[in-house]
Amino acid sequence: MLDLLDEKYKKSSVLVVDDENLSLELSNRILSPLFTVYLATNGEQAIEYALCYKPDLILLDIMMEGLDGTDICYVLKSKPETKNIPVIFVTSHYEDKMQMKCWKAGCVDFITKPINHLTLTHRVKTHIEHKIKTEILESLIKKDRLTNISNRFALDEDYPVAINYCQRNLAYFSLLMIDIDDFKLFNDTYGHTSGDNTLIKVASIIKKSLSRSTDNVYRFGGEEFVILLPNTNNTGAEMLSKKIISALNSNRIENKKTKIGYVTISIGGVTYFSKNIPNDMVEALNVADNALYKIKGNGKNSYFIEDNELHQQTILNSSTLLDKEISLIKNSEDKSNYYMCWDKESSMNRIGDDRDFYIEIIEIFINTFPEYALQLGNNIDNNDRGKVIFFSHKLKGICGDIGADRLYEFLTIIENIAKLDNIEIIGEIYNKLLLEFKLVKNLMNNEFNFSSDI
């Protein structure tokens, strides 16, 4: 572990953000002999560099023109790619109020101005070492020591993430359970050392069969493995099952105690669609295990995938859920719910610090959206799937530009339903889309004091 820590430490990087060139240069001179240093002079650049370079630590001045340090920190902590990067604030302010603001933004430490060489060096080194150790430990905890693939602990963490993506995006989800046939007999015949070597080989073959970064295999226990397949329908799950079985059969790992003469596997699986995916992983595992049991009783060395898609009920359920979410947004004073509706800060960050230009874009959005929405509604009434997909996609681009995240989500659902040829039930969701636009428009009018007729 020490060698790994040392190797990662040498490759560490720091992003320094400050709009004063003198402070920027001073920090660079102190840190560059130890780390790769990236320099940013404003908030927009800082966010861009953080997303691009994924530094191990960010040294962030609080008081800057445009986006200040706490604004930048909020943005970074809201993004999955940067939320775990430690942020140290550099400040000449000692007031409790300012410190509380920084802690709430998500910083891990402070350094006061004027910067002290030793203090800066040791604070940065300490937090980078802590981050690297945490990452190494998390990696070790989530790896099966024998096969070097992900373990049950990782499966428990990854399952909710995978299904949340599929539920939000009206996507398929498949889960496969794999069992090595007659493995106890194999261990009794060849010994546990050979059994361990076989587990390693089988795990490697399964892992090499996965071609997408979103797919992952886990050692579930003993001779059992589980694969999570986001955005994969029944056909895709069957194709992968065939591929894995074929790959293992071609390796011909000897097992003279079986009729076929070599090690085989059986695969049971289940496919769900969007909101039908159970939040409790045990439920999905039980269905896959029952499918596996059917194969075991029917000759082994094959697969069976249960199909639980139920498209239309899923879409109606998702519509009801979104209706409840809108009700929460309308009746809540919590800013986190407010930003689910309109992420003003994030969208302004993409524009920069030109507030007048941003207001111009908002006005264009308010005036343009109803026109396109009307055309979308007409095409829904005319059952024109192609144009429904076109206009919902076009509106998504407009909503994305100004941070209307909930509108974007509605339009994604409409677009996906149209692709699934279920256009007759879009009307209910379209009505909610119009309601959501009125809510966003009111928020924008109040924020920028637009006249009520805009």
Coordinates of C-alpha atoms in Angstrom, one line a residue:
M1 CA 0.0 0.0 0.0
L2 CA 2.9 2.4 0.8
D3 CA 4.4 1.9 -2.7
L4 CA 0.9 2.6 -4.3
L5 CA 0.6 5.7 -2.1
D6 CA 4.0 6.9 -3.1
E7 CA 3.3 6.3 -6.8
K8 CA 0.0 8.2 -6.7
Y9 CA 1.5 11.0 -4.6
K10 CA 4.1 11.7 -7.2
K11 CA 1.4 12.0 -9.9
S12 CA -0.8 14.3 -7.8
S13 CA -2.0 17.7 -9.1
V14 CA -3.3 20.9 -7.7
L15 CA -5.6 23.5 -9.2
V16 CA -4.9 27.0 -7.9
V17 CA -7.6 29.6 -8.4
D18 CA -7.0 33.3 -7.8
D19 CA -7.6 36.5 -9.8
E20 CA -4.5 38.2 -8.3
N21 CA -1.5 37.3 -10.4
L22 CA 0.9 37.9 -7.5
S23 CA -0.9 35.4 -5.2
L24 CA -1.2 32.9 -8.1
E25 CA 2.5 33.0 -8.9
L26 CA 3.5 32.7 -5.3
S27 CA 1.3 29.6 -4.8
N28 CA 2.7 28.2 -8.1
R29 CA 6.3 28.6 -7.0
I30 CA 5.7 26.9 -3.7
L31 CA 3.7 24.0 -5.0
S32 CA 5.2 23.3 -8.5
P33 CA 8.3 21.5 -7.2
L34 CA 6.0 18.9 -5.5
F35 CA 3.0 18.6 -7.7
T36 CA 1.6 19.3 -11.2
V37 CA 0.0 22.7 -10.8
Y38 CA -2.8 24.2 -12.9
L39 CA -3.6 27.9 -12.7
A40 CA -7.0 29.6 -13.1
T41 CA -7.8 33.3 -12.8
N42 CA -11.6 33.2 -12.7
G43 CA -14.6 31.0 -11.8
E44 CA -15.5 29.8 -15.2
Q45 CA -11.9 28.8 -16.0
A46 CA -11.7 27.0 -12.6
I47 CA -14.7 24.9 -13.2
E48 CA -13.6 24.1 -16.7
Y49 CA -10.1 23.0 -15.5
A50 CA -11.5 21.0 -12.6
L51 CA -13.7 19.0 -15.0
C52 CA -10.9 18.6 -17.5
Y53 CA -7.9 17.8 -15.3
K54 CA -9.6 16.2 -12.2
P55 CA -7.0 17.7 -9.8
D56 CA -6.3 16.0 -6.5
L57 CA -6.9 19.3 -4.6
I58 CA -8.2 22.8 -5.3
L59 CA -6.7 25.9 -3.7
L60 CA -9.4 28.5 -4.0
D61 CA -9.4 32.2 -3.2
I62 CA -12.6 33.4 -1.7
M63 CA -12.8 37.0 -2.8
M64 CA -12.8 37.2 -6.6
E65 CA -14.7 39.2 -9.2
G66 CA -17.7 37.5 -10.8
L67 CA -18.1 34.1 -9.2
D68 CA -16.5 34.1 -5.8
G69 CA -14.8 31.1 -4.2
T70 CA -17.9 29.8 -2.4
D71 CA -20.0 30.0 -5.6
I72 CA -17.3 28.0 -7.4
C73 CA -17.2 25.5 -4.6
Y74 CA -21.0 25.0 -4.7
V75 CA -20.8 24.3 -8.4
L76 CA -18.0 21.8 -8.0
K77 CA -19.7 19.9 -5.2
S78 CA -22.9 19.6 -7.3
K79 CA -21.1 17.8 -10.1
P80 CA -20.4 14.0 -9.8
E81 CA -17.0 14.4 -11.5
T82 CA -15.7 17.0 -9.0
K83 CA -17.7 16.6 -5.8
N84 CA -14.9 14.5 -4.1
I85 CA -12.0 16.9 -4.8
P86 CA -11.0 18.6 -1.6
V87 CA -11.2 22.4 -1.6
I88 CA -9.0 24.6 0.6
F89 CA -10.0 28.2 0.8
V90 CA -7.5 31.0 0.8
T91 CA -8.8 34.0 2.7
S92 CA -7.8 37.1 4.7
H93 CA -11.2 37.1 6.4
Y94 CA -11.5 35.6 9.9
E95 CA -15.1 36.4 10.7
D96 CA -17.3 33.5 11.9
K97 CA -19.9 34.3 9.3
M98 CA -17.5 34.0 6.4
Q99 CA -16.0 30.8 7.8
M100 CA -19.5 29.3 8.2
K101 CA -20.3 30.2 4.6
C102 CA -17.1 28.4 3.4
W103 CA -17.8 25.3 5.5
K104 CA -21.4 25.1 4.1
A105 CA -20.0 25.4 0.6
G106 CA -18.0 22.2 1.2
C107 CA -14.4 23.2 1.9
V108 CA -12.0 20.9 3.9
D109 CA -9.7 23.6 5.3
F110 CA -8.6 27.3 5.3
I111 CA -5.3 29.0 4.6
T112 CA -5.0 32.7 5.6
K113 CA -3.3 35.5 3.7
P114 CA -0.5 36.4 3.6
I115 CA 0.4 32.9 2.6
N116 CA 3.1 31.1 4.6
H117 CA 5.3 28.8 2.6
L118 CA 5.5 26.0 5.2
T119 CA 1.8 26.2 6.1
L120 CA 0.7 26.0 2.4
T121 CA 3.0 23.1 1.7
H122 CA 2.0 21.0 4.7
R123 CA -1.7 21.7 4.4
V124 CA -1.8 20.7 0.7
K125 CA 0.4 17.6 1.3
T126 CA -1.8 16.5 4.2
H127 CA -5.0 16.7 2.3
I128 CA -3.7 15.1 -0.8
E129 CA -2.3 12.2 1.2
H130 CA -5.6 11.8 3.0
K131 CA -7.5 11.8 -0.4
I132 CA -5.1 9.2 -1.9
K133 CA -5.3 6.9 1.2
T134 CA -9.1 7.1 1.1
E135 CA -9.2 6.2 -2.6
I136 CA -6.9 3.3 -2.1
L137 CA -8.8 1.9 0.9
E138 CA -12.1 2.3 -1.0
S139 CA -10.6 0.4 -3.9
L140 CA -9.4 -2.4 -1.6
I141 CA -12.7 -2.6 0.2
K142 CA -14.6 -3.0 -3.1
K143 CA -12.3 -5.6 -4.7
D144 CA -12.5 -9.3 -4.3
R145 CA -8.9 -10.3 -3.2
L146 CA -8.9 -13.6 -5.1
T147 CA -10.4 -12.7 -8.5
N148 CA -9.5 -9.0 -8.5
I149 CA -13.0 -8.0 -9.7
S150 CA -15.6 -6.0 -7.7
N151 CA -17.1 -7.6 -4.7
R152 CA -20.5 -7.7 -2.9
F153 CA -19.8 -4.5 -1.1
A154 CA -19.3 -2.7 -4.5
L155 CA -22.5 -4.4 -5.8
D156 CA -24.5 -3.0 -2.9
E157 CA -23.2 0.5 -3.7
D158 CA -23.4 0.3 -7.5
Y159 CA -26.9 -1.1 -7.8
P160 CA -28.8 2.0 -6.7
V161 CA -26.7 4.2 -9.0
A162 CA -27.4 2.0 -12.0
I163 CA -31.1 1.7 -11.5
N164 CA -31.5 5.4 -10.7
Y165 CA -30.0 6.2 -14.1
C166 CA -32.4 3.8 -15.9
Q167 CA -35.5 5.0 -13.9
R168 CA -34.7 8.7 -14.8
N169 CA -34.1 8.0 -18.5
L170 CA -36.8 5.5 -19.2
A171 CA -34.2 2.9 -20.0
Y172 CA -34.0 -0.9 -19.7
F173 CA -32.0 -2.6 -17.0
S174 CA -30.8 -6.2 -16.9
L175 CA -29.2 -8.3 -14.1
L176 CA -27.4 -11.6 -14.7
M177 CA -26.5 -14.2 -12.1
I178 CA -23.8 -16.7 -13.1
D179 CA -23.0 -19.9 -11.4
I180 CA -20.1 -22.4 -12.2
D181 CA -21.7 -25.8 -12.8
D182 CA -20.9 -28.6 -10.4
F183 CA -18.2 -26.5 -8.7
K184 CA -18.3 -28.5 -5.4
L185 CA -17.6 -31.7 -7.3
F186 CA -14.7 -29.8 -9.1
N187 CA -13.2 -28.8 -5.8
D188 CA -13.5 -32.3 -4.4
T189 CA -11.8 -33.8 -7.4
Y190 CA -9.0 -31.3 -8.2
G191 CA -8.6 -29.5 -4.8
H192 CA -9.3 -26.0 -3.6
T193 CA -6.1 -24.5 -5.1
S194 CA -7.3 -25.6 -8.6
G195 CA -10.8 -24.3 -7.6
D196 CA -9.4 -20.9 -6.8
N197 CA -7.5 -20.8 -10.1
T198 CA -10.7 -21.7 -11.9
L199 CA -12.5 -18.9 -10.2
I200 CA -9.8 -16.5 -11.3
K201 CA -10.0 -17.7 -14.9
V202 CA -13.8 -17.6 -15.0
A203 CA -13.9 -14.1 -13.5
S204 CA -11.3 -12.9 -16.1
I205 CA -13.3 -14.4 -19.0
I206 CA -16.5 -12.7 -17.8
K207 CA -14.8 -9.4 -17.4
K208 CA -13.3 -9.5 -20.8
S209 CA -16.7 -10.2 -22.3
L210 CA -18.0 -6.9 -21.1
S211 CA -17.4 -4.2 -23.8
R212 CA -19.1 -1.2 -22.2
S213 CA -17.7 0.9 -19.3
T214 CA -21.2 1.0 -17.7
D215 CA -21.3 -2.8 -17.3
N216 CA -19.6 -4.5 -14.3
V217 CA -19.2 -7.9 -12.9
Y218 CA -19.1 -8.7 -9.2
R219 CA -18.1 -11.8 -7.2
F220 CA -21.3 -12.5 -5.3
G221 CA -20.0 -15.3 -3.2
G222 CA -18.4 -18.7 -3.7
E223 CA -18.7 -19.7 -7.3
E224 CA -21.5 -17.1 -8.1
F225 CA -21.1 -13.8 -10.0
V226 CA -23.5 -11.0 -10.8
I227 CA -23.4 -8.6 -13.7
L228 CA -25.3 -5.2 -13.7
L229 CA -26.3 -4.1 -17.2
P230 CA -27.8 -0.5 -17.4
N231 CA -29.5 0.4 -20.6
T232 CA -29.7 -3.2 -21.7
N233 CA -32.9 -4.9 -22.8
N234 CA -33.8 -8.6 -22.9
T235 CA -32.2 -9.2 -26.3
G236 CA -28.9 -7.5 -25.1
A237 CA -28.8 -9.6 -22.0
E238 CA -29.3 -12.8 -24.0
M239 CA -26.6 -11.8 -26.5
L240 CA -24.1 -11.2 -23.6
S241 CA -25.0 -14.5 -22.0
K242 CA -24.3 -16.4 -25.2
K243 CA -21.0 -14.5 -25.5
I244 CA -19.8 -15.4 -22.0
I245 CA -20.8 -19.1 -22.3
S246 CA -19.1 -19.3 -25.7
A247 CA -15.9 -17.7 -24.4
L248 CA -15.7 -20.0 -21.4
N249 CA -16.4 -23.1 -23.5
S250 CA -13.7 -22.2 -25.9
N251 CA -11.2 -22.1 -23.0
R252 CA -12.0 -25.7 -22.1
I253 CA -10.9 -25.7 -18.4
E254 CA -10.7 -29.4 -17.6
N255 CA -13.4 -31.0 -15.5
K256 CA -13.4 -34.8 -16.2
K257 CA -16.3 -35.3 -13.8
T258 CA -18.8 -33.7 -16.1
K259 CA -20.3 -35.2 -19.3
I260 CA -18.9 -32.4 -21.4
G261 CA -15.4 -32.8 -20.0
Y262 CA -14.7 -29.2 -19.0
V263 CA -15.9 -26.4 -16.8
T264 CA -19.2 -24.8 -17.7
I265 CA -21.5 -22.1 -16.3
S266 CA -25.2 -21.4 -16.2
I267 CA -26.7 -17.9 -16.3
G268 CA -30.1 -16.7 -15.0
G269 CA -31.2 -13.1 -15.5
V270 CA -33.9 -10.6 -15.5
T271 CA -34.8 -7.5 -17.5
Y272 CA -36.8 -4.6 -16.3
F273 CA -38.0 -1.3 -17.8
S274 CA -37.5 2.0 -16.0
K275 CA -39.8 2.4 -13.0
N276 CA -40.5 -1.3 -12.8
I277 CA -36.9 -1.9 -11.6
P278 CA -37.1 -2.9 -7.9
N279 CA -35.3 -0.5 -5.5
D280 CA -34.5 -3.6 -3.4
M281 CA -31.7 -5.5 -5.1
V282 CA -32.7 -8.7 -3.3
E283 CA -36.0 -8.8 -5.3
A284 CA -34.1 -8.6 -8.7
L285 CA -31.5 -11.2 -7.4
N286 CA -34.3 -13.6 -6.4
V287 CA -35.9 -13.4 -9.9
A288 CA -32.5 -14.0 -11.5
D289 CA -31.8 -16.8 -9.1
N290 CA -35.1 -18.5 -10.0
A291 CA -34.2 -18.2 -13.7
L292 CA -30.8 -19.8 -12.9
Y293 CA -32.6 -22.6 -11.1
K294 CA -34.6 -23.4 -14.2
I295 CA -31.4 -23.7 -16.3
K296 CA -29.7 -25.9 -13.7
G297 CA -32.7 -28.2 -13.9
N298 CA -32.6 -28.3 -17.7
G299 CA -29.1 -29.4 -18.5
K300 CA -26.9 -26.5 -17.4
N301 CA -24.3 -24.7 -19.7
S302 CA -27.0 -22.3 -20.9
Y303 CA -29.0 -19.2 -19.9
F304 CA -32.6 -18.0 -19.3
I305 CA -33.6 -14.3 -18.9
E306 CA -36.9 -13.4 -17.3
D307 CA -38.6 -10.4 -19.0
N308 CA -40.4 -7.9 -16.7
E309 CA -40.7 -4.8 -19.0
L310 CA -44.4 -3.6 -18.8
H311 CA -43.8 -0.4 -20.7
Q312 CA -47.1 1.4 -20.5
Q313 CA -47.6 0.9 -16.7
T314 CA -44.0 2.1 -16.2
I315 CA -44.6 5.4 -18.1
L316 CA -47.9 6.0 -16.2
N317 CA -46.1 5.4 -12.9
S318 CA -43.3 7.8 -13.9
S319 CA -45.8 10.4 -14.9
T320 CA -47.4 10.2 -11.4
L321 CA -44.0 10.4 -9.7
L322 CA -43.1 13.5 -11.6
D323 CA -46.4 15.1 -10.8
K324 CA -45.6 14.6 -7.1
E325 CA -42.1 16.1 -7.6
I326 CA -43.6 19.2 -9.2
S327 CA -46.0 19.5 -6.2
L328 CA -43.0 19.4 -3.9
I329 CA -41.2 22.0 -5.9
K330 CA -44.1 24.4 -5.9
N331 CA -44.8 24.1 -2.2
S332 CA -41.2 24.0 -0.9
E333 CA -39.0 26.9 0.2
D334 CA -35.9 24.7 0.1
K335 CA -33.4 25.9 -2.5
S336 CA -32.4 22.4 -3.5
N337 CA -35.9 21.8 -4.8
Y338 CA -36.0 25.2 -6.4
Y339 CA -32.9 24.4 -8.4
M340 CA -34.4 21.1 -9.5
C341 CA -36.8 23.4 -11.4
W342 CA -34.3 26.0 -12.6
D343 CA -30.6 25.7 -11.9
K344 CA -29.8 29.4 -12.4
E345 CA -26.3 29.3 -10.9
S346 CA -25.1 26.4 -13.1
S347 CA -26.5 28.0 -16.3
M348 CA -25.0 31.4 -15.4
N349 CA -21.6 29.7 -14.9
R350 CA -21.7 28.5 -18.5
I351 CA -22.4 32.0 -19.8
G352 CA -19.8 33.7 -17.6
D353 CA -20.2 36.9 -15.6
D354 CA -22.2 38.8 -18.3
R355 CA -25.5 39.2 -16.5
D356 CA -27.0 41.3 -19.3
F357 CA -26.3 38.6 -21.8
Y358 CA -27.8 36.0 -19.5
I359 CA -31.0 38.0 -19.1
E360 CA -31.2 38.3 -22.9
I361 CA -31.0 34.5 -23.2
I362 CA -33.7 34.1 -20.5
E363 CA -36.0 36.5 -22.4
I364 CA -35.5 34.5 -25.6
F365 CA -36.3 31.3 -23.8
I366 CA -39.5 32.7 -22.3
N367 CA -40.7 34.0 -25.7
T368 CA -39.5 31.0 -27.8
F369 CA -40.6 28.0 -25.6
P370 CA -44.4 28.5 -26.1
E371 CA -44.1 28.6 -29.9
Y372 CA -42.1 25.3 -30.0
A373 CA -44.3 23.7 -27.3
L374 CA -47.4 24.5 -29.3
Q375 CA -45.9 22.8 -32.3
L376 CA -45.0 19.8 -30.1
G377 CA -48.6 19.6 -28.8
N378 CA -50.0 19.8 -32.4
N379 CA -47.8 16.9 -33.4
I380 CA -48.8 14.9 -30.4
D381 CA -52.5 15.4 -31.4
N382 CA -51.6 14.4 -35.0
N383 CA -49.8 11.3 -33.7
D384 CA -46.7 12.3 -35.7
R385 CA -43.9 10.5 -33.8
G386 CA -41.1 11.8 -36.0
K387 CA -42.0 15.5 -35.3
V388 CA -42.7 14.8 -31.6
I389 CA -39.1 13.5 -31.3
F390 CA -37.8 16.4 -33.3
F391 CA -39.5 19.2 -31.3
S392 CA -38.9 17.6 -27.9
H393 CA -35.2 17.3 -28.8
K394 CA -35.1 20.9 -30.0
L395 CA -36.8 22.1 -26.8
K396 CA -34.4 20.1 -24.7
G397 CA -31.5 22.1 -26.1
I398 CA -33.2 25.4 -25.2
C399 CA -33.9 24.2 -21.7
G400 CA -30.4 22.9 -21.2
D401 CA -28.9 26.3 -22.1
I402 CA -30.8 28.2 -19.3
G403 CA -30.7 25.4 -16.7
A404 CA -34.4 24.4 -16.7
D405 CA -33.6 21.0 -15.5
R406 CA -37.1 19.7 -14.7
L407 CA -38.4 20.8 -18.1
Y408 CA -35.4 19.0 -19.7
E409 CA -36.4 15.9 -17.8
F410 CA -40.0 16.1 -19.0
L411 CA -38.9 16.5 -22.6
T412 CA -36.5 13.5 -22.3
I413 CA -39.4 11.4 -21.1
I414 CA -41.7 12.6 -24.0
E415 CA -38.9 11.9 -26.5
N416 CA -38.2 8.4 -25.2
I417 CA -41.9 7.5 -25.1
A418 CA -42.2 8.6 -28.8
K419 CA -39.2 6.4 -29.7
L420 CA -41.0 3.5 -28.0
D421 CA -44.1 4.1 -30.1
N422 CA -46.3 4.8 -27.1
I423 CA -47.3 8.3 -28.3
E424 CA -51.0 7.9 -27.3
I425 CA -50.1 8.3 -23.6
I426 CA -47.9 11.4 -24.0
G427 CA -50.7 13.9 -23.6
E428 CA -50.8 13.6 -19.8
I429 CA -47.1 14.3 -19.5
Y430 CA -47.3 17.1 -22.0
N431 CA -49.9 18.9 -19.8
K432 CA -47.4 18.7 -16.9
L433 CA -44.7 20.1 -19.2
L434 CA -46.9 23.2 -19.7
L435 CA -47.5 23.5 -16.0
E436 CA -43.8 23.3 -15.3
F437 CA -43.0 26.0 -17.9
K438 CA -45.5 28.4 -16.1
L439 CA -43.6 27.7 -12.9
V440 CA -40.2 28.3 -14.4
K441 CA -41.5 31.5 -16.1
N442 CA -42.8 32.9 -12.9
L443 CA -39.5 32.2 -11.1
M444 CA -37.6 34.0 -13.9
N445 CA -40.0 36.9 -13.9
N446 CA -39.6 37.3 -10.2
E447 CA -35.8 37.0 -10.3
F448 CA -35.2 39.5 -13.1
N449 CA -38.3 41.7 -12.7
F450 CA -39.6 41.1 -16.2
S451 CA -42.9 42.6 -17.2
S452 CA -45.7 40.1 -16.7
D453 CA -46.5 39.9 -20.4
I454 CA -43.1 38.4 -21.3

